[in-house]
CSV table of C-alpha atoms in Angstrom, one decimal:
chain,number,residue,atom,x,y,z
A,754,GLY,CA,2.1,-22.6,1.5
A,755,GLY,CA,-1.5,-23.6,1.3
A,756,GLY,CA,-2.7,-21.2,4.0
A,757,VAL,CA,-1.2,-18.2,2.1
A,758,ASP,CA,-2.9,-19.4,-1.1
A,759,ALA,CA,-6.2,-19.8,0.6
A,760,VAL,CA,-6.0,-16.3,2.1
A,761,THR,CA,-4.9,-14.8,-1.2
A,762,GLN,CA,-7.9,-16.4,-3.0
A,763,LEU,CA,-10.2,-14.7,-0.5
A,764,LEU,CA,-9.1,-11.3,-1.9
A,765,ALA,CA,-11.1,-12.2,-5.0
A,766,SER,CA,-14.2,-13.1,-3.0
A,767,ARG,CA,-17.5,-11.4,-3.8
A,768,ASP,CA,-18.0,-10.8,-0.1
A,769,THR,CA,-16.5,-7.4,1.0
A,770,GLY,CA,-15.8,-8.8,4.5
A,771,CYS,CA,-13.8,-11.7,3.2
A,772,GLN,CA,-11.8,-9.3,1.0
A,773,ARG,CA,-11.2,-6.9,3.8
A,774,TYR,CA,-10.0,-9.5,6.3
A,775,ALA,CA,-7.9,-11.4,3.7
A,776,ALA,CA,-6.1,-8.1,3.1
A,777,LEU,CA,-5.6,-7.6,6.8
A,778,ALA,CA,-4.3,-11.2,7.2
A,779,ILE,CA,-1.9,-10.6,4.3
A,780,GLY,CA,-0.7,-7.3,5.9
A,781,ASN,CA,0.0,-9.1,9.1
A,782,ILE,CA,1.8,-12.1,7.5
A,783,ALA,CA,3.9,-9.6,5.5
A,784,MET,CA,5.1,-7.9,8.6
A,785,GLU,CA,7.8,-10.6,8.9
A,786,PRO,CA,10.5,-11.2,6.2
A,787,LYS,CA,9.6,-14.9,5.8
A,788,GLY,CA,5.9,-14.0,5.4
A,789,ARG,CA,6.8,-11.5,2.7
A,790,GLN,CA,8.9,-14.0,0.9
A,791,CYS,CA,6.1,-16.6,1.0
A,792,LEU,CA,3.5,-14.2,-0.2
A,793,LEU,CA,5.7,-12.8,-3.0
A,794,SER,CA,6.7,-16.2,-4.2
A,795,ALA,CA,3.0,-17.2,-4.4
A,796,GLY,CA,2.8,-14.2,-6.7
A,797,ASP,CA,-0.9,-13.3,-7.0
A,798,SER,CA,-1.7,-11.1,-4.0
A,799,LEU,CA,-0.4,-7.7,-5.3
A,800,PRO,CA,-2.7,-7.4,-8.3
A,801,GLN,CA,-5.7,-8.3,-6.1
A,802,LEU,CA,-4.5,-5.8,-3.4
A,803,SER,CA,-4.1,-3.1,-6.1
A,804,HIS,CA,-7.6,-3.7,-7.1
A,805,LEU,CA,-8.8,-3.5,-3.5
A,806,LEU,CA,-7.0,-0.2,-3.1
A,807,GLY,CA,-9.7,1.2,-5.5
A,808,SER,CA,-12.6,-0.1,-3.4
A,809,GLN,CA,-15.3,2.1,-2.1
A,810,ASP,CA,-15.0,0.3,1.3
A,811,THR,CA,-12.8,2.3,3.6
A,812,GLU,CA,-11.7,-0.7,5.6
A,813,SER,CA,-10.7,-2.7,2.5
A,814,VAL,CA,-8.6,0.2,1.2
A,815,ARG,CA,-7.0,0.6,4.7
A,816,TYR,CA,-6.0,-3.1,5.0
A,817,ALA,CA,-4.9,-3.3,1.3
A,818,ALA,CA,-2.6,-0.3,1.9
A,819,LEU,CA,-1.2,-2.0,5.0
A,820,ALA,CA,-0.5,-5.2,3.0
A,821,VAL,CA,1.0,-3.4,0.1
A,822,GLY,CA,3.1,-1.3,2.4
A,823,ASN,CA,4.5,-4.4,4.1
A,824,LEU,CA,5.0,-6.3,0.8
A,825,VAL,CA,7.0,-3.4,-0.8
A,826,LEU,CA,9.6,-3.6,1.9
A,827,GLU,CA,11.1,-6.2,-0.4
A,828,ALA,CA,12.6,-5.3,-3.8
A,829,SER,CA,10.5,-8.0,-5.5
A,830,GLY,CA,7.4,-6.5,-3.9
A,831,ARG,CA,8.2,-3.0,-5.2
A,832,SER,CA,8.8,-4.4,-8.7
A,833,ALA,CA,5.5,-6.3,-8.5
A,834,ALA,CA,3.6,-3.2,-7.3
A,835,LEU,CA,5.1,-1.1,-10.1
A,836,ARG,CA,4.2,-3.6,-12.7
A,837,ASP,CA,0.5,-3.0,-11.9
A,838,PRO,CA,-0.3,0.6,-13.0
A,839,LYS,CA,-3.3,0.6,-10.7
A,840,CYS,CA,-1.3,0.1,-7.5
A,841,VAL,CA,0.5,3.5,-7.3
A,842,MET,CA,-2.4,5.3,-8.9
A,843,ASN,CA,-4.8,4.0,-6.3
A,844,LEU,CA,-2.3,4.7,-3.5
A,845,VAL,CA,-2.0,8.3,-4.7
A,846,HIS,CA,-5.8,8.6,-5.0
A,847,SER,CA,-6.1,7.3,-1.4
A,848,LEU,CA,-3.9,10.2,-0.1
A,849,GLY,CA,-7.2,12.1,-0.2
A,850,SER,CA,-8.9,9.7,2.3
A,851,ASP,CA,-10.3,11.2,5.5
A,852,ASP,CA,-9.5,8.0,7.4
A,853,ARG,CA,-6.5,8.4,9.7
A,854,GLN,CA,-5.4,4.8,9.6
A,855,THR,CA,-5.8,4.6,5.8
A,856,LEU,CA,-3.6,7.7,5.4
A,857,ARG,CA,-1.0,6.2,7.7
A,858,TYR,CA,-0.8,3.0,5.7
A,859,VAL,CA,-0.9,4.7,2.3
A,860,THR,CA,1.9,7.2,3.1
A,861,GLY,CA,3.9,4.3,4.5
A,862,ALA,CA,3.4,2.3,1.4
A,863,LEU,CA,4.4,5.2,-0.9
A,864,ARG,CA,7.4,5.9,1.3
A,865,ASN,CA,8.6,2.3,0.9
A,866,ILE,CA,8.0,2.4,-2.9
A,867,ALA,CA,10.0,5.6,-3.2
A,868,VAL,CA,13.2,4.1,-2.0
A,869,GLU,CA,14.3,3.2,-5.6
A,870,ASP,CA,14.4,5.2,-8.8
A,871,GLU,CA,11.7,3.1,-10.5
A,872,GLY,CA,9.4,3.7,-7.6
A,873,ARG,CA,10.1,7.4,-7.5
A,874,ARG,CA,9.3,7.7,-11.2
A,875,GLY,CA,6.1,5.7,-10.7
A,876,ILE,CA,4.9,8.0,-8.0
A,877,LEU,CA,6.0,11.3,-9.7
A,878,GLU,CA,4.0,10.3,-12.8
A,879,HIS,CA,1.0,11.4,-10.7
A,880,ASP,CA,0.8,15.2,-10.4
A,881,ARG,CA,-1.3,15.1,-7.3
A,882,ALA,CA,1.2,13.0,-5.3
A,883,CYS,CA,3.6,15.7,-4.1
A,884,PRO,CA,1.0,18.3,-3.2
A,885,LEU,CA,-1.1,15.8,-1.2
A,886,LEU,CA,2.0,14.4,0.5
A,887,GLU,CA,3.1,18.0,1.3
A,888,ALA,CA,-0.2,18.7,3.0
A,889,LEU,CA,0.0,15.4,4.9
A,890,THR,CA,3.3,16.5,6.5
A,891,LYS,CA,1.1,18.7,8.6
A,892,SER,CA,-1.2,15.9,9.7
A,893,ALA,CA,-2.3,15.7,13.3
A,894,ASP,CA,-1.3,12.0,13.2
A,895,SER,CA,2.5,12.0,13.8
A,896,SER,CA,3.0,8.7,12.0
A,897,THR,CA,1.3,10.0,8.8
A,898,ALA,CA,3.2,13.3,9.0
A,899,ARG,CA,6.5,11.4,9.4
A,900,TYR,CA,5.8,8.9,6.6
A,901,ALA,CA,4.7,11.7,4.2
A,902,ALA,CA,7.9,13.7,5.0
A,903,ALA,CA,10.0,10.6,4.5
A,904,CYS,CA,8.3,9.8,1.2
A,905,LEU,CA,8.9,13.4,0.0
A,906,LYS,CA,12.5,13.0,1.0
A,907,ASN,CA,12.8,9.8,-0.9
A,908,LEU,CA,11.2,11.4,-3.9
A,909,SER,CA,13.8,14.2,-3.9
A,910,LEU,CA,16.8,11.8,-4.0
């Protein structure tokens, strides 16, 4: 609908705060199946979120990872994420973040992408992915450790 289109357009704003909170809003909308369907049928949020994953702004990366992680719960979201070569690359790069919440959302997103062969291949193209995920299985944050372990399990299927 119109609200989703308006929020998605804010991802392209020149204002970092607008980008950041648009990603957070999309992440929240994408928590529900109907919200994911609406966002994915609108079609243009994932390329913008992929771009935001490469931002220098920690909060923008955090919220973009949250949004991507929720959108890739759907097969069409995983396909869209994998069509953009920057998406998985930026997620893998973000495994080196020192922000606890960002790591939680990034490992969750990668775990969700790794549920299918195409997603596994997309992640395994990045040599750093498995060593970084392995290190994160020892994270003090139990959610991050659990998501990293689940992602590695999915990658080994």
